[in-house]
Amino acid sequence: MKRLAVYCGSSMGTDPAFRAAAQAIGAAMAERGIGLVYGGGRLGLMGVVADAVLANGGEAHGVIPQALTDLEVAHRGLTELHVVTTMHERKAKMTELTDAFVALPGGIGTYDELFEAWTWNALGYHAKPFALLNVAGFWDEMIRFLDHATASGFMSPARRAQLLVADEVDEAIEKLDAALGASEKKMVW
């Protein structure tokens, strides 16, 4: 994997484990030569991941809407910063630039990015794998809900199986690496 998109919060959250995981994944990516693709912000976990990648000699590619740049939340020390007009353009550009996706703890923006990437994959727009980094059990309730949606007949087992889950950084990267090229660019019902 050459580049990994990281979806995560623009705040730190309440558990110090969230920040530690953001630092750990940034360092691990840089050490493995995996470039970061992310939302381009300097705040919260987003900034922590980018700073960790850069501090360890890696590349960080940000994609941020102009409105957020105008609010001065863009990270100005990145390898590359793409400024786009809309959030939709941001997600499309991030998908174009990355080989895989991982979601750390975050809020509604993180959920939106994750579910859009999953939807595009399910519709056959791309065949890039995605995972949850389940830091301190952050995603446990959502995982249970997705399993419930599957058991209730609203998501096929094949589609549910697309979402990888890992408790540790190395496990997430290894699962994504293994999944690269394993899926076809086709609809998954």
JSON list of C-alpha atoms in Angstrom, two decimals:
[
{"chain": "A", "resi": 1, "resn": "MET", "atom": "CA", "xyz": [0.00, 0.00, 0.00]},
{"chain": "A", "resi": 2, "resn": "LYS", "atom": "CA", "xyz": [1.42, 3.36, -1.03]},
{"chain": "A", "resi": 3, "resn": "ARG", "atom": "CA", "xyz": [-1.16, 5.66, 0.57]},
{"chain": "A", "resi": 4, "resn": "LEU", "atom": "CA", "xyz": [-3.74, 5.24, 3.31]},
{"chain": "A", "resi": 5, "resn": "ALA", "atom": "CA", "xyz": [-6.67, 7.59, 3.93]},
{"chain": "A", "resi": 6, "resn": "VAL", "atom": "CA", "xyz": [-7.24, 8.16, 7.62]},
{"chain": "A", "resi": 7, "resn": "TYR", "atom": "CA", "xyz": [-10.65, 9.36, 8.76]},
{"chain": "A", "resi": 8, "resn": "CYS", "atom": "CA", "xyz": [-10.71, 10.70, 12.32]},
{"chain": "A", "resi": 9, "resn": "GLY", "atom": "CA", "xyz": [-11.94, 13.47, 14.56]},
{"chain": "A", "resi": 10, "resn": "SER", "atom": "CA", "xyz": [-11.15, 17.15, 14.31]},
{"chain": "A", "resi": 11, "resn": "SER", "atom": "CA", "xyz": [-11.20, 17.09, 18.12]},
{"chain": "A", "resi": 12, "resn": "MET", "atom": "CA", "xyz": [-9.18, 14.93, 20.52]},
{"chain": "A", "resi": 13, "resn": "GLY", "atom": "CA", "xyz": [-12.08, 13.14, 22.19]},
{"chain": "A", "resi": 14, "resn": "THR", "atom": "CA", "xyz": [-12.10, 12.33, 25.89]},
{"chain": "A", "resi": 15, "resn": "ASP", "atom": "CA", "xyz": [-9.92, 9.22, 26.08]},
{"chain": "A", "resi": 16, "resn": "PRO", "atom": "CA", "xyz": [-6.11, 9.71, 25.88]},
{"chain": "A", "resi": 17, "resn": "ALA", "atom": "CA", "xyz": [-6.01, 6.39, 23.99]},
{"chain": "A", "resi": 18, "resn": "PHE", "atom": "CA", "xyz": [-7.48, 8.18, 20.95]},
{"chain": "A", "resi": 19, "resn": "ARG", "atom": "CA", "xyz": [-4.54, 10.58, 20.69]},
{"chain": "A", "resi": 20, "resn": "ALA", "atom": "CA", "xyz": [-2.07, 7.75, 21.33]},
{"chain": "A", "resi": 21, "resn": "ALA", "atom": "CA", "xyz": [-3.60, 5.69, 18.50]},
{"chain": "A", "resi": 22, "resn": "ALA", "atom": "CA", "xyz": [-3.46, 8.68, 16.13]},
{"chain": "A", "resi": 23, "resn": "GLN", "atom": "CA", "xyz": [0.22, 9.15, 16.94]},
{"chain": "A", "resi": 24, "resn": "ALA", "atom": "CA", "xyz": [0.89, 5.42, 16.60]},
{"chain": "A", "resi": 25, "resn": "ILE", "atom": "CA", "xyz": [-0.76, 5.04, 13.21]},
{"chain": "A", "resi": 26, "resn": "GLY", "atom": "CA", "xyz": [1.04, 8.11, 11.88]},
{"chain": "A", "resi": 27, "resn": "ALA", "atom": "CA", "xyz": [4.41, 6.77, 13.04]},
{"chain": "A", "resi": 28, "resn": "ALA", "atom": "CA", "xyz": [3.68, 3.26, 11.73]},
{"chain": "A", "resi": 29, "resn": "MET", "atom": "CA", "xyz": [2.66, 4.60, 8.33]},
{"chain": "A", "resi": 30, "resn": "ALA", "atom": "CA", "xyz": [5.82, 6.68, 7.99]},
{"chain": "A", "resi": 31, "resn": "GLU", "atom": "CA", "xyz": [8.01, 3.77, 9.09]},
{"chain": "A", "resi": 32, "resn": "ARG", "atom": "CA", "xyz": [6.38, 1.54, 6.44]},
{"chain": "A", "resi": 33, "resn": "GLY", "atom": "CA", "xyz": [6.62, 4.19, 3.71]},
{"chain": "A", "resi": 34, "resn": "ILE", "atom": "CA", "xyz": [2.84, 4.61, 3.54]},
{"chain": "A", "resi": 35, "resn": "GLY", "atom": "CA", "xyz": [1.76, 8.14, 2.71]},
{"chain": "A", "resi": 36, "resn": "LEU", "atom": "CA", "xyz": [-1.12, 9.76, 4.57]},
{"chain": "A", "resi": 37, "resn": "VAL", "atom": "CA", "xyz": [-4.24, 11.04, 2.80]},
{"chain": "A", "resi": 38, "resn": "TYR", "atom": "CA", "xyz": [-6.58, 12.88, 5.13]},
{"chain": "A", "resi": 39, "resn": "GLY", "atom": "CA", "xyz": [-8.85, 15.88, 5.55]},
{"chain": "A", "resi": 40, "resn": "GLY", "atom": "CA", "xyz": [-6.05, 18.45, 5.67]},
{"chain": "A", "resi": 41, "resn": "GLY", "atom": "CA", "xyz": [-6.76, 19.89, 9.12]},
{"chain": "A", "resi": 42, "resn": "ARG", "atom": "CA", "xyz": [-4.36, 20.86, 11.87]},
{"chain": "A", "resi": 43, "resn": "LEU", "atom": "CA", "xyz": [-6.82, 20.31, 14.74]},
{"chain": "A", "resi": 44, "resn": "GLY", "atom": "CA", "xyz": [-7.71, 17.25, 16.80]},
{"chain": "A", "resi": 45, "resn": "LEU", "atom": "CA", "xyz": [-6.77, 13.72, 15.88]},
{"chain": "A", "resi": 46, "resn": "MET", "atom": "CA", "xyz": [-6.41, 14.83, 12.26]},
{"chain": "A", "resi": 47, "resn": "GLY", "atom": "CA", "xyz": [-3.52, 17.10, 13.18]},
{"chain": "A", "resi": 48, "resn": "VAL", "atom": "CA", "xyz": [-1.98, 14.47, 15.46]},
{"chain": "A", "resi": 49, "resn": "VAL", "atom": "CA", "xyz": [-1.89, 11.87, 12.67]},
{"chain": "A", "resi": 50, "resn": "ALA", "atom": "CA", "xyz": [-0.41, 14.32, 10.17]},
{"chain": "A", "resi": 51, "resn": "ASP", "atom": "CA", "xyz": [2.20, 15.59, 12.63]},
{"chain": "A", "resi": 52, "resn": "ALA", "atom": "CA", "xyz": [3.22, 12.01, 13.51]},
{"chain": "A", "resi": 53, "resn": "VAL", "atom": "CA", "xyz": [3.60, 11.06, 9.85]},
{"chain": "A", "resi": 54, "resn": "LEU", "atom": "CA", "xyz": [5.70, 14.16, 9.13]},
{"chain": "A", "resi": 55, "resn": "ALA", "atom": "CA", "xyz": [7.80, 13.86, 12.33]},
{"chain": "A", "resi": 56, "resn": "ASN", "atom": "CA", "xyz": [8.74, 10.34, 11.27]},
{"chain": "A", "resi": 57, "resn": "GLY", "atom": "CA", "xyz": [9.79, 11.34, 7.75]},
{"chain": "A", "resi": 58, "resn": "GLY", "atom": "CA", "xyz": [6.59, 10.41, 5.93]},
{"chain": "A", "resi": 59, "resn": "GLU", "atom": "CA", "xyz": [4.41, 12.19, 3.41]},
{"chain": "A", "resi": 60, "resn": "ALA", "atom": "CA", "xyz": [1.10, 13.81, 4.34]},
{"chain": "A", "resi": 61, "resn": "HIS", "atom": "CA", "xyz": [-1.41, 14.76, 1.64]},
{"chain": "A", "resi": 62, "resn": "GLY", "atom": "CA", "xyz": [-4.35, 16.83, 2.82]},
{"chain": "A", "resi": 63, "resn": "VAL", "atom": "CA", "xyz": [-7.63, 17.59, 1.06]},
{"chain": "A", "resi": 64, "resn": "ILE", "atom": "CA", "xyz": [-9.64, 20.44, 2.54]},
{"chain": "A", "resi": 65, "resn": "PRO", "atom": "CA", "xyz": [-12.58, 22.60, 1.43]},
{"chain": "A", "resi": 66, "resn": "GLN", "atom": "CA", "xyz": [-11.86, 26.29, 0.88]},
{"chain": "A", "resi": 67, "resn": "ALA", "atom": "CA", "xyz": [-14.34, 27.24, 3.63]},
{"chain": "A", "resi": 68, "resn": "LEU", "atom": "CA", "xyz": [-12.22, 25.41, 6.23]},
{"chain": "A", "resi": 69, "resn": "THR", "atom": "CA", "xyz": [-9.05, 26.96, 4.84]},
{"chain": "A", "resi": 70, "resn": "ASP", "atom": "CA", "xyz": [-10.70, 30.37, 5.28]},
{"chain": "A", "resi": 71, "resn": "LEU", "atom": "CA", "xyz": [-11.30, 29.48, 8.96]},
{"chain": "A", "resi": 72, "resn": "GLU", "atom": "CA", "xyz": [-7.55, 28.85, 9.25]},
{"chain": "A", "resi": 73, "resn": "VAL", "atom": "CA", "xyz": [-7.86, 25.20, 10.25]},
{"chain": "A", "resi": 74, "resn": "ALA", "atom": "CA", "xyz": [-5.74, 23.89, 7.36]},
{"chain": "A", "resi": 75, "resn": "HIS", "atom": "CA", "xyz": [-2.41, 22.26, 8.23]},
{"chain": "A", "resi": 76, "resn": "ARG", "atom": "CA", "xyz": [0.23, 24.37, 6.49]},
{"chain": "A", "resi": 77, "resn": "GLY", "atom": "CA", "xyz": [3.17, 21.99, 6.94]},
{"chain": "A", "resi": 78, "resn": "LEU", "atom": "CA", "xyz": [1.97, 19.15, 4.72]},
{"chain": "A", "resi": 79, "resn": "THR", "atom": "CA", "xyz": [3.75, 17.55, 1.80]},
{"chain": "A", "resi": 80, "resn": "GLU", "atom": "CA", "xyz": [0.77, 18.57, -0.34]},
{"chain": "A", "resi": 81, "resn": "LEU", "atom": "CA", "xyz": [-2.50, 20.37, 0.39]},
{"chain": "A", "resi": 82, "resn": "HIS", "atom": "CA", "xyz": [-5.37, 20.16, -2.09]},
{"chain": "A", "resi": 83, "resn": "VAL", "atom": "CA", "xyz": [-7.98, 22.89, -1.62]},
{"chain": "A", "resi": 84, "resn": "VAL", "atom": "CA", "xyz": [-11.38, 21.96, -3.04]},
{"chain": "A", "resi": 85, "resn": "THR", "atom": "CA", "xyz": [-14.78, 23.63, -3.15]},
{"chain": "A", "resi": 86, "resn": "THR", "atom": "CA", "xyz": [-17.08, 21.13, -1.44]},
{"chain": "A", "resi": 87, "resn": "MET", "atom": "CA", "xyz": [-17.04, 18.23, 1.00]},
{"chain": "A", "resi": 88, "resn": "HIS", "atom": "CA", "xyz": [-18.14, 15.94, -1.84]},
{"chain": "A", "resi": 89, "resn": "GLU", "atom": "CA", "xyz": [-15.09, 16.99, -3.87]},
{"chain": "A", "resi": 90, "resn": "ARG", "atom": "CA", "xyz": [-12.96, 16.39, -0.78]},
{"chain": "A", "resi": 91, "resn": "LYS", "atom": "CA", "xyz": [-14.16, 12.80, -0.41]},
{"chain": "A", "resi": 92, "resn": "ALA", "atom": "CA", "xyz": [-13.80, 12.12, -4.14]},
{"chain": "A", "resi": 93, "resn": "LYS", "atom": "CA", "xyz": [-10.23, 13.49, -4.16]},
{"chain": "A", "resi": 94, "resn": "MET", "atom": "CA", "xyz": [-9.28, 11.49, -1.07]},
{"chain": "A", "resi": 95, "resn": "THR", "atom": "CA", "xyz": [-10.65, 8.34, -2.73]},
{"chain": "A", "resi": 96, "resn": "GLU", "atom": "CA", "xyz": [-8.65, 9.11, -5.87]},
{"chain": "A", "resi": 97, "resn": "LEU", "atom": "CA", "xyz": [-5.41, 9.61, -3.90]},
{"chain": "A", "resi": 98, "resn": "THR", "atom": "CA", "xyz": [-5.59, 6.57, -1.61]},
{"chain": "A", "resi": 99, "resn": "ASP", "atom": "CA", "xyz": [-5.25, 2.80, -1.79]},
{"chain": "A", "resi": 100, "resn": "ALA", "atom": "CA", "xyz": [-7.27, 2.04, 1.36]},
{"chain": "A", "resi": 101, "resn": "PHE", "atom": "CA", "xyz": [-9.17, 3.68, 4.22]},
{"chain": "A", "resi": 102, "resn": "VAL", "atom": "CA", "xyz": [-9.08, 3.43, 8.01]},
{"chain": "A", "resi": 103, "resn": "ALA", "atom": "CA", "xyz": [-11.37, 5.15, 10.50]},
{"chain": "A", "resi": 104, "resn": "LEU", "atom": "CA", "xyz": [-10.19, 6.13, 13.96]},
{"chain": "A", "resi": 105, "resn": "PRO", "atom": "CA", "xyz": [-12.54, 7.62, 16.55]},
{"chain": "A", "resi": 106, "resn": "GLY", "atom": "CA", "xyz": [-14.35, 10.69, 15.30]},
{"chain": "A", "resi": 107, "resn": "GLY", "atom": "CA", "xyz": [-17.71, 12.34, 14.86]},
{"chain": "A", "resi": 108, "resn": "ILE", "atom": "CA", "xyz": [-20.23, 12.85, 12.11]},
{"chain": "A", "resi": 109, "resn": "GLY", "atom": "CA", "xyz": [-17.63, 13.80, 9.49]},
{"chain": "A", "resi": 110, "resn": "THR", "atom": "CA", "xyz": [-15.73, 10.57, 10.14]},
{"chain": "A", "resi": 111, "resn": "TYR", "atom": "CA", "xyz": [-18.94, 8.54, 9.84]},
{"chain": "A", "resi": 112, "resn": "ASP", "atom": "CA", "xyz": [-19.90, 10.34, 6.63]},
{"chain": "A", "resi": 113, "resn": "GLU", "atom": "CA", "xyz": [-16.50, 9.68, 5.04]},
{"chain": "A", "resi": 114, "resn": "LEU", "atom": "CA", "xyz": [-16.47, 6.03, 6.09]},
{"chain": "A", "resi": 115, "resn": "PHE", "atom": "CA", "xyz": [-19.99, 5.26, 4.93]},
{"chain": "A", "resi": 116, "resn": "GLU", "atom": "CA", "xyz": [-19.54, 7.06, 1.61]},
{"chain": "A", "resi": 117, "resn": "ALA", "atom": "CA", "xyz": [-16.33, 5.11, 0.91]},
{"chain": "A", "resi": 118, "resn": "TRP", "atom": "CA", "xyz": [-18.18, 1.90, 1.80]},
{"chain": "A", "resi": 119, "resn": "THR", "atom": "CA", "xyz": [-21.17, 2.81, -0.36]},
{"chain": "A", "resi": 120, "resn": "TRP", "atom": "CA", "xyz": [-18.93, 3.63, -3.34]},
{"chain": "A", "resi": 121, "resn": "ASN", "atom": "CA", "xyz": [-17.18, 0.29, -2.84]},
{"chain": "A", "resi": 122, "resn": "ALA", "atom": "CA", "xyz": [-20.51, -1.56, -2.62]},
{"chain": "A", "resi": 123, "resn": "LEU", "atom": "CA", "xyz": [-21.65, 0.10, -5.85]},
{"chain": "A", "resi": 124, "resn": "GLY", "atom": "CA", "xyz": [-18.45, -0.91, -7.63]},
{"chain": "A", "resi": 125, "resn": "TYR", "atom": "CA", "xyz": [-17.00, 2.61, -7.98]},
{"chain": "A", "resi": 126, "resn": "HIS", "atom": "CA", "xyz": [-13.77, 1.38, -6.38]},
{"chain": "A", "resi": 127, "resn": "ALA", "atom": "CA", "xyz": [-12.39, -1.81, -4.84]},
{"chain": "A", "resi": 128, "resn": "LYS", "atom": "CA", "xyz": [-10.35, -0.21, -2.06]},
{"chain": "A", "resi": 129, "resn": "PRO", "atom": "CA", "xyz": [-10.51, -1.85, 1.38]},
{"chain": "A", "resi": 130, "resn": "PHE", "atom": "CA", "xyz": [-11.51, -0.04, 4.57]},
{"chain": "A", "resi": 131, "resn": "ALA", "atom": "CA", "xyz": [-11.23, -0.73, 8.26]},
{"chain": "A", "resi": 132, "resn": "LEU", "atom": "CA", "xyz": [-12.17, 0.51, 11.68]},
{"chain": "A", "resi": 133, "resn": "LEU", "atom": "CA", "xyz": [-9.37, 0.98, 14.18]},
{"chain": "A", "resi": 134, "resn": "ASN", "atom": "CA", "xyz": [-11.39, 0.10, 17.27]},
{"chain": "A", "resi": 135, "resn": "VAL", "atom": "CA", "xyz": [-9.46, 2.16, 19.81]},
{"chain": "A", "resi": 136, "resn": "ALA", "atom": "CA", "xyz": [-10.60, 1.44, 23.39]},
{"chain": "A", "resi": 137, "resn": "GLY", "atom": "CA", "xyz": [-13.79, -0.12, 22.03]},
{"chain": "A", "resi": 138, "resn": "PHE", "atom": "CA", "xyz": [-14.91, 3.15, 20.40]},
{"chain": "A", "resi": 139, "resn": "TRP", "atom": "CA", "xyz": [-16.63, 1.36, 17.48]},
{"chain": "A", "resi": 140, "resn": "ASP", "atom": "CA", "xyz": [-18.14, -1.52, 19.49]},
{"chain": "A", "resi": 141, "resn": "GLU", "atom": "CA", "xyz": [-21.72, -0.21, 19.45]},
{"chain": "A", "resi": 142, "resn": "MET", "atom": "CA", "xyz": [-21.60, 0.60, 15.73]},
{"chain": "A", "resi": 143, "resn": "ILE", "atom": "CA", "xyz": [-20.21, -2.87, 14.98]},
{"chain": "A", "resi": 144, "resn": "ARG", "atom": "CA", "xyz": [-23.11, -4.39, 16.93]},
{"chain": "A", "resi": 145, "resn": "PHE", "atom": "CA", "xyz": [-25.57, -2.18, 15.03]},
{"chain": "A", "resi": 146, "resn": "LEU", "atom": "CA", "xyz": [-24.11, -3.22, 11.66]},
{"chain": "A", "resi": 147, "resn": "ASP", "atom": "CA", "xyz": [-24.35, -6.87, 12.69]},
{"chain": "A", "resi": 148, "resn": "HIS", "atom": "CA", "xyz": [-27.98, -6.21, 13.70]},
{"chain": "A", "resi": 149, "resn": "ALA", "atom": "CA", "xyz": [-28.67, -4.58, 10.31]},
{"chain": "A", "resi": 150, "resn": "THR", "atom": "CA", "xyz": [-27.20, -7.66, 8.63]},
{"chain": "A", "resi": 151, "resn": "ALA", "atom": "CA", "xyz": [-29.24, -10.07, 10.77]},
{"chain": "A", "resi": 152, "resn": "SER", "atom": "CA", "xyz": [-32.34, -7.96, 10.02]},
{"chain": "A", "resi": 153, "resn": "GLY", "atom": "CA", "xyz": [-31.84, -8.40, 6.27]},
{"chain": "A", "resi": 154, "resn": "PHE", "atom": "CA", "xyz": [-30.78, -4.85, 5.38]},
{"chain": "A", "resi": 155, "resn": "MET", "atom": "CA", "xyz": [-27.15, -5.67, 4.62]},
{"chain": "A", "resi": 156, "resn": "SER", "atom": "CA", "xyz": [-25.81, -8.83, 3.04]},
{"chain": "A", "resi": 157, "resn": "PRO", "atom": "CA", "xyz": [-23.16, -10.82, 4.88]},
{"chain": "A", "resi": 158, "resn": "ALA", "atom": "CA", "xyz": [-20.82, -10.13, 1.93]},
{"chain": "A", "resi": 159, "resn": "ARG", "atom": "CA", "xyz": [-21.25, -6.39, 2.29]},
{"chain": "A", "resi": 160, "resn": "ARG", "atom": "CA", "xyz": [-20.86, -6.55, 6.09]},
{"chain": "A", "resi": 161, "resn": "ALA", "atom": "CA", "xyz": [-17.67, -8.58, 5.64]},
{"chain": "A", "resi": 162, "resn": "GLN", "atom": "CA", "xyz": [-16.14, -5.72, 3.64]},
{"chain": "A", "resi": 163, "resn": "LEU", "atom": "CA", "xyz": [-15.72, -3.66, 6.82]},
{"chain": "A", "resi": 164, "resn": "LEU", "atom": "CA", "xyz": [-12.54, -4.85, 8.50]},
{"chain": "A", "resi": 165, "resn": "VAL", "atom": "CA", "xyz": [-12.08, -4.31, 12.23]},
{"chain": "A", "resi": 166, "resn": "ALA", "atom": "CA", "xyz": [-8.80, -4.14, 14.13]},
{"chain": "A", "resi": 167, "resn": "ASP", "atom": "CA", "xyz": [-7.94, -3.30, 17.73]},
{"chain": "A", "resi": 168, "resn": "GLU", "atom": "CA", "xyz": [-4.29, -2.41, 17.08]},
{"chain": "A", "resi": 169, "resn": "VAL", "atom": "CA", "xyz": [-2.52, -0.23, 14.50]},
{"chain": "A", "resi": 170, "resn": "ASP", "atom": "CA", "xyz": [-0.32, -2.99, 13.06]},
{"chain": "A", "resi": 171, "resn": "GLU", "atom": "CA", "xyz": [-3.33, -5.31, 12.78]},
{"chain": "A", "resi": 172, "resn": "ALA", "atom": "CA", "xyz": [-5.29, -2.65, 10.85]},
{"chain": "A", "resi": 173, "resn": "ILE", "atom": "CA", "xyz": [-2.44, -2.02, 8.40]},
{"chain": "A", "resi": 174, "resn": "GLU", "atom": "CA", "xyz": [-1.86, -5.76, 7.90]},
{"chain": "A", "resi": 175, "resn": "LYS", "atom": "CA", "xyz": [-5.56, -6.45, 7.29]},
{"chain": "A", "resi": 176, "resn": "LEU", "atom": "CA", "xyz": [-5.77, -3.61, 4.77]},
{"chain": "A", "resi": 177, "resn": "ASP", "atom": "CA", "xyz": [-2.59, -4.80, 3.02]},
{"chain": "A", "resi": 178, "resn": "ALA", "atom": "CA", "xyz": [-4.00, -8.34, 2.79]},
{"chain": "A", "resi": 179, "resn": "ALA", "atom": "CA", "xyz": [-7.30, -7.03, 1.42]},
{"chain": "A", "resi": 180, "resn": "LEU", "atom": "CA", "xyz": [-5.67, -4.91, -1.29]},
{"chain": "A", "resi": 181, "resn": "GLY", "atom": "CA", "xyz": [-6.40, -6.49, -4.63]},
{"chain": "A", "resi": 182, "resn": "ALA", "atom": "CA", "xyz": [-8.45, -9.25, -3.02]},
{"chain": "A", "resi": 183, "resn": "SER", "atom": "CA", "xyz": [-11.74, -7.62, -3.94]},
{"chain": "A", "resi": 184, "resn": "GLU", "atom": "CA", "xyz": [-13.07, -6.94, -7.40]},
{"chain": "A", "resi": 185, "resn": "LYS", "atom": "CA", "xyz": [-14.41, -3.65, -8.63]},
{"chain": "A", "resi": 186, "resn": "LYS", "atom": "CA", "xyz": [-18.05, -4.75, -8.76]},
{"chain": "A", "resi": 187, "resn": "MET", "atom": "CA", "xyz": [-21.29, -4.27, -6.90]},
{"chain": "A", "resi": 188, "resn": "VAL", "atom": "CA", "xyz": [-21.59, -6.10, -3.60]},
{"chain": "A", "resi": 189, "resn": "TRP", "atom": "CA", "xyz": [-25.18, -6.67, -2.57]}
]
